mmCIF file of C-alpha atoms (C1' of nucleotides) in Angstrom:
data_model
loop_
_atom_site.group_PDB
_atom_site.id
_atom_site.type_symbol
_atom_site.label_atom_id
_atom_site.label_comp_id
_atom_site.label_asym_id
_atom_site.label_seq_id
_atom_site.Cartn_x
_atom_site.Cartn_y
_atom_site.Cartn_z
ATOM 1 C CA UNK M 1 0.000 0.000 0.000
ATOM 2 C CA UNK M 2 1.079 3.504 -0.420
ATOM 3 C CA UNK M 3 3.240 2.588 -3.488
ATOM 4 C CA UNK M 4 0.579 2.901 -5.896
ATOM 5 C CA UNK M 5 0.236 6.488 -7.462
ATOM 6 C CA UNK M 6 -3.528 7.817 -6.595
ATOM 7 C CA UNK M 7 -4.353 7.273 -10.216
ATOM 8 C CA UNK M 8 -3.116 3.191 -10.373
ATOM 9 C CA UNK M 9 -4.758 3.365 -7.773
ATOM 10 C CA UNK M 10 -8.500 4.015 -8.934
ATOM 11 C CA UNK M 11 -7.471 2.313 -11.746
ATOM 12 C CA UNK M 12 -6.855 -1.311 -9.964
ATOM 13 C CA UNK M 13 -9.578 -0.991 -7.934
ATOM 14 C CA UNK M 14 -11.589 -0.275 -11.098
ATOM 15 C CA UNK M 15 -10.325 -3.050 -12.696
ATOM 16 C CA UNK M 16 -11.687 -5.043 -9.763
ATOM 17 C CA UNK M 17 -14.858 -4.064 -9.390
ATOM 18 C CA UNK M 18 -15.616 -5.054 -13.334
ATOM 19 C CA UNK M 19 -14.488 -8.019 -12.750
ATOM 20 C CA UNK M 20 -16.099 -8.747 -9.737
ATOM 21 C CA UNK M 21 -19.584 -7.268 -11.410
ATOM 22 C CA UNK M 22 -18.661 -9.608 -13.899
ATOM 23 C CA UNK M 23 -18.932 -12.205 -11.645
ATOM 24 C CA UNK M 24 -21.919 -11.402 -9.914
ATOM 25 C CA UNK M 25 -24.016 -10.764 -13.396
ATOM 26 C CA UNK M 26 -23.017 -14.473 -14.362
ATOM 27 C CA UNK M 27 -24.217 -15.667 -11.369
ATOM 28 C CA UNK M 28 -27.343 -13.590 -11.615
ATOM 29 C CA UNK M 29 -28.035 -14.819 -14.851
ATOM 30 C CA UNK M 30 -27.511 -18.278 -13.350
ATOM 31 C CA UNK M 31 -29.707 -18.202 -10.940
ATOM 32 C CA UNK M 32 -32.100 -16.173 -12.822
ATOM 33 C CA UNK M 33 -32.113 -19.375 -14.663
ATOM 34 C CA UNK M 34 -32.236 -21.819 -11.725
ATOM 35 C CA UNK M 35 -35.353 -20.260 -10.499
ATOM 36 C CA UNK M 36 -36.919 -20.830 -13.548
ATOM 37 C CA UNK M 37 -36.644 -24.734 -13.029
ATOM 38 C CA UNK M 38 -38.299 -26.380 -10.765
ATOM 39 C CA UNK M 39 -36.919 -27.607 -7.693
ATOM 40 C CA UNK M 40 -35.303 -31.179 -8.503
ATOM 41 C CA UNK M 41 -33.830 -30.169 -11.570
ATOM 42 C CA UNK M 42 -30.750 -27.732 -9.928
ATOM 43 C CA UNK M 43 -27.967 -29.697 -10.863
ATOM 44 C CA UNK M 44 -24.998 -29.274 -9.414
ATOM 45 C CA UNK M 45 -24.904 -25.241 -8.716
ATOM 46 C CA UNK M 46 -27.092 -24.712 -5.978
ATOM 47 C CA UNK M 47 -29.405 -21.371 -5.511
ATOM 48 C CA UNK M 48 -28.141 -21.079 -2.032
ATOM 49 C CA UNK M 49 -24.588 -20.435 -3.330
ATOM 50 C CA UNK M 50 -24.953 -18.456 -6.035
ATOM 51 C CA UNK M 51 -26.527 -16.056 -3.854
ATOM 52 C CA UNK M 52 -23.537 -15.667 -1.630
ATOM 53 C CA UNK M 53 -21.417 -15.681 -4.706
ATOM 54 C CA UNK M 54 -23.524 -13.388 -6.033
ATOM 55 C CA UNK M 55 -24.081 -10.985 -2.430
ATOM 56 C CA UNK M 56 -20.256 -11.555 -2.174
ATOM 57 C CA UNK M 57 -18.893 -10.014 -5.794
ATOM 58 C CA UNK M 58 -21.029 -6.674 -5.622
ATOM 59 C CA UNK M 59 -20.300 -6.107 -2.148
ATOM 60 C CA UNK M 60 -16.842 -6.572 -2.958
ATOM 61 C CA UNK M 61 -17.137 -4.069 -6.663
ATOM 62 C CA UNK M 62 -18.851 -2.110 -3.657
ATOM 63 C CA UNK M 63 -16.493 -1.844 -1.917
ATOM 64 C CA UNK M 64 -14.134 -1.307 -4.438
ATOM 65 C CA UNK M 65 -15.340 2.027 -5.926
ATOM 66 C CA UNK M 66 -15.811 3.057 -2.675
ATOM 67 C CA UNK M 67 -12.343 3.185 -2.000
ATOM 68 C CA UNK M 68 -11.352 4.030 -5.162
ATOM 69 C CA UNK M 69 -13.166 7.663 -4.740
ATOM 70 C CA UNK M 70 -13.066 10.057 -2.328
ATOM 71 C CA UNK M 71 -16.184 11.893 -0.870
ATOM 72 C CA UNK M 72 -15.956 14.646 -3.555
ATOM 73 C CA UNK M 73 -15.547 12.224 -6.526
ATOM 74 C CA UNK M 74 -18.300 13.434 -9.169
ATOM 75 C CA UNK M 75 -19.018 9.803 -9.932
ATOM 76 C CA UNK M 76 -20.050 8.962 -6.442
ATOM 77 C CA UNK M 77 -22.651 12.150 -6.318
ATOM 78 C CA UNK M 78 -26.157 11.989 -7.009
ATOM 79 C CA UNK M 79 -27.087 13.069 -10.440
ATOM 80 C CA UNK M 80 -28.056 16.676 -10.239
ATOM 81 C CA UNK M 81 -30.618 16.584 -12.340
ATOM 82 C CA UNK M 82 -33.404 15.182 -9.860
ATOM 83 C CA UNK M 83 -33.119 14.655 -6.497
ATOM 84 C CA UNK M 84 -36.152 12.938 -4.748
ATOM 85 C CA UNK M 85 -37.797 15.689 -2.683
ATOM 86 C CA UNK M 86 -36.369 18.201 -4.171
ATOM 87 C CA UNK M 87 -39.822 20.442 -5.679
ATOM 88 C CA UNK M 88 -39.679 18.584 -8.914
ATOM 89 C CA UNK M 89 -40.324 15.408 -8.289
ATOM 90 C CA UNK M 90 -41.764 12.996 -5.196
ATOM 91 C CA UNK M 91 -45.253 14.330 -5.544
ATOM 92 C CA UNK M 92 -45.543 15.664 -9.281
ATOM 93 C CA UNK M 93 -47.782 18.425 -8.287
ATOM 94 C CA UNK M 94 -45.274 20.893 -6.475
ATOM 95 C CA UNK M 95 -43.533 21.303 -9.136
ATOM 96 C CA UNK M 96 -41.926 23.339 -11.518
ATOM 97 C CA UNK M 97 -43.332 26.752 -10.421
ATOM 98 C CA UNK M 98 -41.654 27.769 -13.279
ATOM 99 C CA UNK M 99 -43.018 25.759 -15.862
ATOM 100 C CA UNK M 100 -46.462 26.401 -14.200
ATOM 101 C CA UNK M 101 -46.490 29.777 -15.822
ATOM 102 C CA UNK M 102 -48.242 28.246 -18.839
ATOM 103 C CA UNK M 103 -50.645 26.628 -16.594
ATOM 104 C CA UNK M 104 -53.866 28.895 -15.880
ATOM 105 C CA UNK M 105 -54.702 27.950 -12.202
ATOM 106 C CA UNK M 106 -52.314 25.363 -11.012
ATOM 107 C CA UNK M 107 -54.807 23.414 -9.136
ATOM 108 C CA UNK M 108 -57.360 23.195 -11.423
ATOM 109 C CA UNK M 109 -55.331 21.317 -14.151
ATOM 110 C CA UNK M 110 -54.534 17.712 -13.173
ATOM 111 C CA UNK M 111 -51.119 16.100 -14.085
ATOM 112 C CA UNK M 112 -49.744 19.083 -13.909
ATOM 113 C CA UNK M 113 -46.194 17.464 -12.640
ATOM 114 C CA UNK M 114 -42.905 17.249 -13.792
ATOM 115 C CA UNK M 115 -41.968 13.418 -15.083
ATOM 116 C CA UNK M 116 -39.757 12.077 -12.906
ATOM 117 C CA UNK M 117 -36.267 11.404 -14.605
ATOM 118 C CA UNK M 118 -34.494 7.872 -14.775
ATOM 119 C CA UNK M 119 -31.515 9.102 -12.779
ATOM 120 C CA UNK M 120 -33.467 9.899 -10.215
ATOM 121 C CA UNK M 121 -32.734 8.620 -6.902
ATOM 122 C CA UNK M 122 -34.125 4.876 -6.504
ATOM 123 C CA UNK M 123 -33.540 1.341 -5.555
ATOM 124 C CA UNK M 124 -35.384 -1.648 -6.498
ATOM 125 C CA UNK M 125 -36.070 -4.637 -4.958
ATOM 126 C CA UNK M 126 -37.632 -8.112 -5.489
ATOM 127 C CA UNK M 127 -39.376 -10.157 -3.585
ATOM 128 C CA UNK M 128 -41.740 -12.253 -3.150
ATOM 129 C CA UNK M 129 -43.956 -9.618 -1.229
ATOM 130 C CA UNK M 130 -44.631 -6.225 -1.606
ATOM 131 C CA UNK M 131 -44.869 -5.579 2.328
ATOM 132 C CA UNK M 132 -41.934 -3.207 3.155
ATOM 133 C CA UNK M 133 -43.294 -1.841 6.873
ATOM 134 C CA UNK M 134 -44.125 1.215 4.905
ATOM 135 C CA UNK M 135 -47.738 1.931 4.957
ATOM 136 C CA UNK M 136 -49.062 3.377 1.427
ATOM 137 C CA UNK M 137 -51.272 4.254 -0.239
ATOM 138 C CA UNK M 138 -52.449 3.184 -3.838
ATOM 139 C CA UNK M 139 -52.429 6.235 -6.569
ATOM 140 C CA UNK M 140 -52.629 5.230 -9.684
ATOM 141 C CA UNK M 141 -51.836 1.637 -12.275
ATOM 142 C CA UNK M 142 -50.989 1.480 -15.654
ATOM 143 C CA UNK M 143 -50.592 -0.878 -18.251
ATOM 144 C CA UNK M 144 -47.338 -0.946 -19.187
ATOM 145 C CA UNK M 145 -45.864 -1.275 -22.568
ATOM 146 C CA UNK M 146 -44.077 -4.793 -22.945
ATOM 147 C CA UNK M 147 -45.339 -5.903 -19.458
ATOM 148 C CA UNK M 148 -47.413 -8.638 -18.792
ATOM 149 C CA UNK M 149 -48.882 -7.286 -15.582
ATOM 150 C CA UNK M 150 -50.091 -3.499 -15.204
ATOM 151 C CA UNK M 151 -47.610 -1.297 -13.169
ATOM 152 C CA UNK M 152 -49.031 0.031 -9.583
ATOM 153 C CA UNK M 153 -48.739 3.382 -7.906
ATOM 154 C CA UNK M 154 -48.157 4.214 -4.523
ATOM 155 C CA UNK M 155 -47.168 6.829 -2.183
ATOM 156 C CA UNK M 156 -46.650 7.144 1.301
ATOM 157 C CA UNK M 157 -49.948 7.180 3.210
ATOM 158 C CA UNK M 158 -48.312 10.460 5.604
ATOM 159 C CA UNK M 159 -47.837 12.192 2.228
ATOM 160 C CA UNK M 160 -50.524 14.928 3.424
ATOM 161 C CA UNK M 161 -50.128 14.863 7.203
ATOM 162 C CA UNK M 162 -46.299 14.199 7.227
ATOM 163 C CA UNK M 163 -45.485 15.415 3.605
ATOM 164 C CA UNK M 164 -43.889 12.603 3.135
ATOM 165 C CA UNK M 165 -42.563 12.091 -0.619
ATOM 166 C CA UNK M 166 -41.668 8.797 -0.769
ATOM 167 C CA UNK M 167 -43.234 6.305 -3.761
ATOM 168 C CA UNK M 168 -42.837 3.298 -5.248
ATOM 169 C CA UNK M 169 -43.979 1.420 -7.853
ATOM 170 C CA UNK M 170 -45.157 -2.442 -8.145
ATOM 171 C CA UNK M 171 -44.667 -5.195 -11.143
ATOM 172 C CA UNK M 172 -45.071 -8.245 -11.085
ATOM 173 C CA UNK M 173 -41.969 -9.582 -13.372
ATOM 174 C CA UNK M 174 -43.187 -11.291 -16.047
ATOM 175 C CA UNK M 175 -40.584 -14.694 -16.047
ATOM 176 C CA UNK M 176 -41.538 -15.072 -12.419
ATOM 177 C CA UNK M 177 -45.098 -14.187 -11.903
ATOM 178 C CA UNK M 178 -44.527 -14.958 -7.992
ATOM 179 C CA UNK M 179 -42.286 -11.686 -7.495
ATOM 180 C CA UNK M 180 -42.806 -8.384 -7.669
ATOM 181 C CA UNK M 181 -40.696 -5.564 -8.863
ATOM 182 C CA UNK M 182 -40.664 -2.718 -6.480
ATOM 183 C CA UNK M 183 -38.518 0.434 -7.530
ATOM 184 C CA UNK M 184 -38.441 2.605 -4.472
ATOM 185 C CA UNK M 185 -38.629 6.500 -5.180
ATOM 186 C CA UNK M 186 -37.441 9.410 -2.466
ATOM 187 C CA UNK M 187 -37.127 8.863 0.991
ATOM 188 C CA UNK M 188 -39.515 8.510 4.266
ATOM 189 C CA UNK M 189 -40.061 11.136 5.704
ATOM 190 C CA UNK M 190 -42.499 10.090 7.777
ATOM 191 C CA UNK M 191 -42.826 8.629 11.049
ATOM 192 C CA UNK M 192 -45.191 5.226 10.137
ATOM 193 C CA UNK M 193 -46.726 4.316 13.374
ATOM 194 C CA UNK M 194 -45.922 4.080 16.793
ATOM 195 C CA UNK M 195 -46.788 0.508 17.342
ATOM 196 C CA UNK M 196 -44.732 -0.419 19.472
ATOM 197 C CA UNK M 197 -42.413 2.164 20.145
ATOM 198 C CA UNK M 198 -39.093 0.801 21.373
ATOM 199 C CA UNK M 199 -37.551 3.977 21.383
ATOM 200 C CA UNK M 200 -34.657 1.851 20.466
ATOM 201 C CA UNK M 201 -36.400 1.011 17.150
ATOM 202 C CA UNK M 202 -36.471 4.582 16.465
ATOM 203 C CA UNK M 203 -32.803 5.356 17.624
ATOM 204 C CA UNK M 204 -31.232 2.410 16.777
ATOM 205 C CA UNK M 205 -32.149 1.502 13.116
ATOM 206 C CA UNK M 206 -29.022 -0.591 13.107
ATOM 207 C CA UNK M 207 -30.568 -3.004 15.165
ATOM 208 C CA UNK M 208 -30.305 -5.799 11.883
ATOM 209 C CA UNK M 209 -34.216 -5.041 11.114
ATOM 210 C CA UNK M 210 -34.693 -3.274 7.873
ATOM 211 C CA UNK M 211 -36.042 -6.187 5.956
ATOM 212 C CA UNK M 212 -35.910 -3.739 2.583
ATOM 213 C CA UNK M 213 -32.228 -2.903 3.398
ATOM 214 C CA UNK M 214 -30.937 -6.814 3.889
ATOM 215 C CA UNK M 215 -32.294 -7.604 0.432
ATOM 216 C CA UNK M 216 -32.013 -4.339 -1.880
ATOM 217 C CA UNK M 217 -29.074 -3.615 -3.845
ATOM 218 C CA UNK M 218 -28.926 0.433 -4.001
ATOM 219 C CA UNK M 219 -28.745 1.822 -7.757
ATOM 220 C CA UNK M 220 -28.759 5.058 -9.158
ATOM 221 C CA UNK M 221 -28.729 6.866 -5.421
ATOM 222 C CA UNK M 222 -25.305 6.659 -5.487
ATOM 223 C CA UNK M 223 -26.112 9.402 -2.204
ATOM 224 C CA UNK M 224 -27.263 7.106 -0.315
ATOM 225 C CA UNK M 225 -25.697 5.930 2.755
ATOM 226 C CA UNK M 226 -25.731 3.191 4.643
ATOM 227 C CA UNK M 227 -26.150 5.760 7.572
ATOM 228 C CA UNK M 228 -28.784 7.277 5.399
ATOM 229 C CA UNK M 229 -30.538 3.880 4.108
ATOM 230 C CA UNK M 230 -30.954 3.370 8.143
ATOM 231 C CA UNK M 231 -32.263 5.550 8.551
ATOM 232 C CA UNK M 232 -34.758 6.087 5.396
ATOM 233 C CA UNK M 233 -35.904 2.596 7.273
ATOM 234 C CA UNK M 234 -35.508 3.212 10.475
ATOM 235 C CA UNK M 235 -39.207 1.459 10.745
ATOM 236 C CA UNK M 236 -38.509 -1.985 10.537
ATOM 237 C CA UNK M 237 -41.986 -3.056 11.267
ATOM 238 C CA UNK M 238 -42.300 -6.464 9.701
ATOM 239 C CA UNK M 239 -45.875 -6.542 11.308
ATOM 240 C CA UNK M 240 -49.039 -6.087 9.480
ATOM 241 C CA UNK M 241 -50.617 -4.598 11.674
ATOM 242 C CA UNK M 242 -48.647 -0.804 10.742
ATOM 243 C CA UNK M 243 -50.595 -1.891 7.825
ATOM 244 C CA UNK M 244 -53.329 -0.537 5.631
ATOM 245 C CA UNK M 245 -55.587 -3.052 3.178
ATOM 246 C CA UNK M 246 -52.886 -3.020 1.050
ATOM 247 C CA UNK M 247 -50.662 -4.785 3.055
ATOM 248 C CA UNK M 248 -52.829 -7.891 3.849
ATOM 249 C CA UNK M 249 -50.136 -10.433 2.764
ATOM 250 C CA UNK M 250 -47.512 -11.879 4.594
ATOM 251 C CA UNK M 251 -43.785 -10.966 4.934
ATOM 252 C CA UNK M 252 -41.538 -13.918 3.170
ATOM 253 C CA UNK M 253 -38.074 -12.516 3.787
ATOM 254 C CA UNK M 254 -35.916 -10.281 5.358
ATOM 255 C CA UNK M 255 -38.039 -9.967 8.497
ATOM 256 C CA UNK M 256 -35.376 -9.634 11.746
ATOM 257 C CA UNK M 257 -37.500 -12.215 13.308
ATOM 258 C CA UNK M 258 -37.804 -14.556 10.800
ATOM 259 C CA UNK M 259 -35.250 -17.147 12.027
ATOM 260 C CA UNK M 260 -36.481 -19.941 11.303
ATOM 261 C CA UNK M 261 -40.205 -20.400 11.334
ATOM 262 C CA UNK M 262 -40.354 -18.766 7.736
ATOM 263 C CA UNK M 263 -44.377 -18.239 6.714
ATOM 264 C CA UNK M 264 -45.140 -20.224 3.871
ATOM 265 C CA UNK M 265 -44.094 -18.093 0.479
ATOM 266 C CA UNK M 266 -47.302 -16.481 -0.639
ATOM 267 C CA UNK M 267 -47.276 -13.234 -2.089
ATOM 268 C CA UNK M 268 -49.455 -10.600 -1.292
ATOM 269 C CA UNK M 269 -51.122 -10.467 -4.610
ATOM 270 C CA UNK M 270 -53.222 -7.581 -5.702
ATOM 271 C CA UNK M 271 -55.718 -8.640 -8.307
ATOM 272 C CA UNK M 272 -54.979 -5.820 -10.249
ATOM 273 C CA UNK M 273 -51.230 -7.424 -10.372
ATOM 274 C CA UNK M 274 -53.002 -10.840 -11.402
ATOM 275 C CA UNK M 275 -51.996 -11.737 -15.313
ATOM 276 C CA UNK M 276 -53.968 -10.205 -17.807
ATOM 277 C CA UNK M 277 -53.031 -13.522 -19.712
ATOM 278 C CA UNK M 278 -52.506 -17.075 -18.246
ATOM 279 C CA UNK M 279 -48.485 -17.042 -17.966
ATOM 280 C CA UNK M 280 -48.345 -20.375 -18.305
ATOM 281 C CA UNK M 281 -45.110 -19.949 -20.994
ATOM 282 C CA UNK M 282 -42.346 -18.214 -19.620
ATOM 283 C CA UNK M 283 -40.139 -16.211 -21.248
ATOM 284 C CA UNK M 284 -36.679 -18.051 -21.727
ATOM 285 C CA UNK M 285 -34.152 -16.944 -19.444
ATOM 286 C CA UNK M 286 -31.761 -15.653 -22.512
ATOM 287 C CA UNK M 287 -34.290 -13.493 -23.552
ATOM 288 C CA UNK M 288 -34.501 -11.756 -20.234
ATOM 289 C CA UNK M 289 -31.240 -11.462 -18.566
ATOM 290 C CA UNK M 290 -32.064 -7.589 -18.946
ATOM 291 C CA UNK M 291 -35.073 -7.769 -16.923
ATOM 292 C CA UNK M 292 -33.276 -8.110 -13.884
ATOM 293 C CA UNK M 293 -30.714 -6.536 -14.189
ATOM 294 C CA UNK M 294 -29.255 -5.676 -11.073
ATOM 295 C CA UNK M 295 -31.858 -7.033 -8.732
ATOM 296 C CA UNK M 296 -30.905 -9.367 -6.420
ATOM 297 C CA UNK M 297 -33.407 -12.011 -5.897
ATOM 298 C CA UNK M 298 -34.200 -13.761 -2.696
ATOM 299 C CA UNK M 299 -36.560 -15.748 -2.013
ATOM 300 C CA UNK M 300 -37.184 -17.869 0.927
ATOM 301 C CA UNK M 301 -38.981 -20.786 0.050
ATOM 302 C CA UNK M 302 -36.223 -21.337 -2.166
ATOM 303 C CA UNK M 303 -33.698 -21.669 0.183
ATOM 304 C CA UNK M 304 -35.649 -24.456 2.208
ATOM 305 C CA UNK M 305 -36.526 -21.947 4.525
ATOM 306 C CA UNK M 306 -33.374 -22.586 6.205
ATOM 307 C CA UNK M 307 -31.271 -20.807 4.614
ATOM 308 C CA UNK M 308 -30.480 -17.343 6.654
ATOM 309 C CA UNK M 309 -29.119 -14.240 4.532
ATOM 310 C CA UNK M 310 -26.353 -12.855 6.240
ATOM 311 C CA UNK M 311 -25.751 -8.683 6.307
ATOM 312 C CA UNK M 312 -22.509 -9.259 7.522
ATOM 313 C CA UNK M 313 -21.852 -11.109 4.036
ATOM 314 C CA UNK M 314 -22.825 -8.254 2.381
ATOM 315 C CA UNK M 315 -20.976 -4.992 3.216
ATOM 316 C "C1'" DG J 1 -68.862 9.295 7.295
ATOM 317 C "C1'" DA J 2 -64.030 8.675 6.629
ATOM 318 C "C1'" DA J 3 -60.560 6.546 4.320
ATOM 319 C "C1'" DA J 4 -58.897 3.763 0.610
ATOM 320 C "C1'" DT J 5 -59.178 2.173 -4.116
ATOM 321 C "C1'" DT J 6 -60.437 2.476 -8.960
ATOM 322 C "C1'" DT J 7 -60.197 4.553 -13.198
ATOM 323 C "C1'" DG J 8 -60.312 7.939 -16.887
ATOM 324 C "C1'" DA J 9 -58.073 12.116 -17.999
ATOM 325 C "C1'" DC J 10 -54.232 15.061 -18.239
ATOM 326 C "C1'" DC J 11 -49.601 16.115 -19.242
ATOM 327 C "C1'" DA J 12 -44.437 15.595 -19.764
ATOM 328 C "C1'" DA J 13 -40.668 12.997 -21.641
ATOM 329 C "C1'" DG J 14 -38.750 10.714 -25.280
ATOM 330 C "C1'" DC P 1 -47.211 10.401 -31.459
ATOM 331 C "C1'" DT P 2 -46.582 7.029 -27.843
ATOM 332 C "C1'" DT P 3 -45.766 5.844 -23.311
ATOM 333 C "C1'" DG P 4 -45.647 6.336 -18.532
ATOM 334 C "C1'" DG P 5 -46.575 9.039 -14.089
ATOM 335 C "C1'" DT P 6 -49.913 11.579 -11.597
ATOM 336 C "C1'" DC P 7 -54.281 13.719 -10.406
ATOM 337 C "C1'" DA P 8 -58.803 13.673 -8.716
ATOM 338 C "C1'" DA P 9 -63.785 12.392 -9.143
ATOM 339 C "C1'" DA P 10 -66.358 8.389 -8.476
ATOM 340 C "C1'" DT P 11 -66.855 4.279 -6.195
ATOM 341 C "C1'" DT P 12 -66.042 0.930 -2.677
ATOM 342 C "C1'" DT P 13 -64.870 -0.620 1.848
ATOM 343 C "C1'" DC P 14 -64.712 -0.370 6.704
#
DNA sequence: GAAATTTGACCAAG
DNA sequence: CTTGGTCAAATTTC
C-alpha cells in the first residue's frame, strides 16, 4: 500500500470491481435461470450459493469504488438533475413553479407534474412480497408497454399529514409471476406508526431489522448511505398490523425475526397485479437477462426456509 | 362518514 | 405520437 500512485490506484480498484460485477451478473443470470426450473432439476450449482457468490462479488465491486473515490468524486454524487424531494419530483404536483407559468390555475389542471427522470434517486427490490413496513397508499396503475402485468402506484400514506414524498412502484416480473418488482422512489419522511415504540427502534435503526435494506441492492442513489438507508428505514416493522388493506399479505423474507419459522411463500397479490393472460409460458431466461438486471433475488422458500441471509456477508 | 381504491383524464418525456 | 406518471372524481370498503 502507499506505493501505488492515486491514479493506479482508482485504476486497480476499477479493474476489480468489473471483474467482480462480472462475476456477480453471471451468477445472476444463473440463478435467474435456476429459479426458472423447478426444484429437482438444480444440478450441481445450488441457488443457495450463487446467492452468496452473487451478495459476495457486488459487495466486494462495492467496496471497491468506494475506496477508489473520495467523498468529492463526481461519480459517487447523485445526479443533479433530480433529487427525490427536491420540488420537482416525489409528488408531481409541487412542481416546476416555473413551468407552471403556462398553466392557468395550477390546481385546477390535473397532471400538472414534472416526469420524474431515470436518474433519479431509486432502488429496487424483489421479492416475493410487496410488504416493506411502509404503509401506502395506492395512486394510480398502468398498463405498461411490454409488461405482462399493469404497473401500480403508490405513495406514502403520511404524504398529506407528514409530507412525506416517498413512492414506489409495483410489477409483477413477467418470467416469475410470484415476485414483484418494487422500484423505491425518495425517501420517508415520515414517522409510520408508533406501534410499538421501542424507542430503540427509532434510535437504533441498526438493530439488523430493515427487511428492505438486507435484500435491496442500491442503484442510481449513489447518495445514499448506509447511515442514510438506516435511517430512510428506520421502521422496521415487519408486522401487518402498521398496515393498511394493502398490506394484507404476509412478509416472506428479510423480516429480523424470521429465524427460522419462515411463513409459507405467498405473495401478497393484488388482483390488479393478477396476469392479464394465463403465464403459463415463460419467457426463456436468454431473452430476459435484462429484466433483472441488477436485482438481487431472494426468495425464501427457495432456500428451504433454512437458509439465513447474512448482512454481515454483504458490506 | 371517513378513508382507501379504482379509473379515466391530463400532461411531460422521449 | 406514444408511453408512462400523476391527479382527482367516483366508487367501494370499513
Amino acid at each position: 500500500m502507499g506505493t501505488l500512485s492515486l491514479p493506479e490506484k482508482i485504476c486497480a480498484n476499477r479493474k476489480r470491481a468489473v471483474e467482480e460485477l462480472i462475476k456477480g451478473r453471471d451468477a445472476a443470470a444463473q440463478l435467474q435461470i435456476l429459479l426458472g426450473k423447478s426444484v429437482g432439476d438444480r444440478g450441481p450449482v445450488s441457488a443457495e450459493g450463487l446467492v452468496v457468490e452473487i451478495s459476495r462479488s457486488f459487495s466486494d465491486s462495492i467496496s471497491a469504488l468506494m475506496s477508489s473515490c473520495g467523498q468529492d468524486c463526481e461519480v459517487c454524487k447523485v445526479p443533479a438533475t433530480t433529487q427525490v424531494g427536491s420540488p420537482s419530483c416525489g409528488d408531481g404536483r409541487s412542481v416546476d413553479s416555473g413551468e407552471s407559468s403556462k398553466m392557468p390555475a395550477a390546481k385546477e389542471k390535473r397532471g400538472c407534474y414534472k416526469r420524474r427522470k431515470s436518474t433519479s434517486e431509486s432502488y429496487v427490490k424483489v421479492s416475493t412480497t410487496t410488504e416493506d413496513g411502509h404503509a401506502w397508499r395506492k395512486y394510480g396503475q398502468k398498463e405498461i408497454q411490454n409488461a405482462q402485468f399493469p404497473r401500480c402506484y403508490f405513495r406514502c400514506t403520511h404524504k398529506h399529514d407528514q409530507g412525506c414524498l416517498a413512492t414506489k412502484q409495483v410489477q409483477r416480473i413477467k418470467e416469475a409471476p410470484h415476485m414483484y418488482q418494487t422500484t423505491y422512489f425518495g425517501h420517508h419522511t415520515c414517522r409510520p406508526y408508533p406501534l410499538n415504540n421501542h424507542p430503540d427502534d427509532l434510535q437504533n435503526p441498526s438493530s439488523d431489522s430493515d427487511p428492505v435494506d438486507k435484500n435491496l441492492l442500491c442503484f442510481g442513489s449513489n447518495s445514499i448511505t448506509t447511515d442514510e438507508k438506516e435511517h430512510q428505514h428506520q421502521y422496521p416493522s415487519c408486522r401487518p398490523s402498521s398496515v393498511k388493506k394493502e398490506y394484507c399479505g404476509e412478509e416472506t423474507v428479510q423480516c429480523n425475526n424470521l429465524s427460522g419459522d419462515l411463513p409459507a411463500v405467498e405473495p401478497i397479490v393484488w388482483p390488479e397485479l393478477m396476469p392479464l393472460e394465463s403465464p403459463s409460458v415463460y419467457s426463456s431466461a436468454s431473452t430476459s437477462s435484462h429484466g433483472f438486471d441488477m436485482d438481487l433475488l431472494l426468495e425464501s422458500g427457495d432456500f428451504g426456509g433454512g437458509f439465513h441471509f447474512d448482512e454481515a456477508s454483504f458490506f
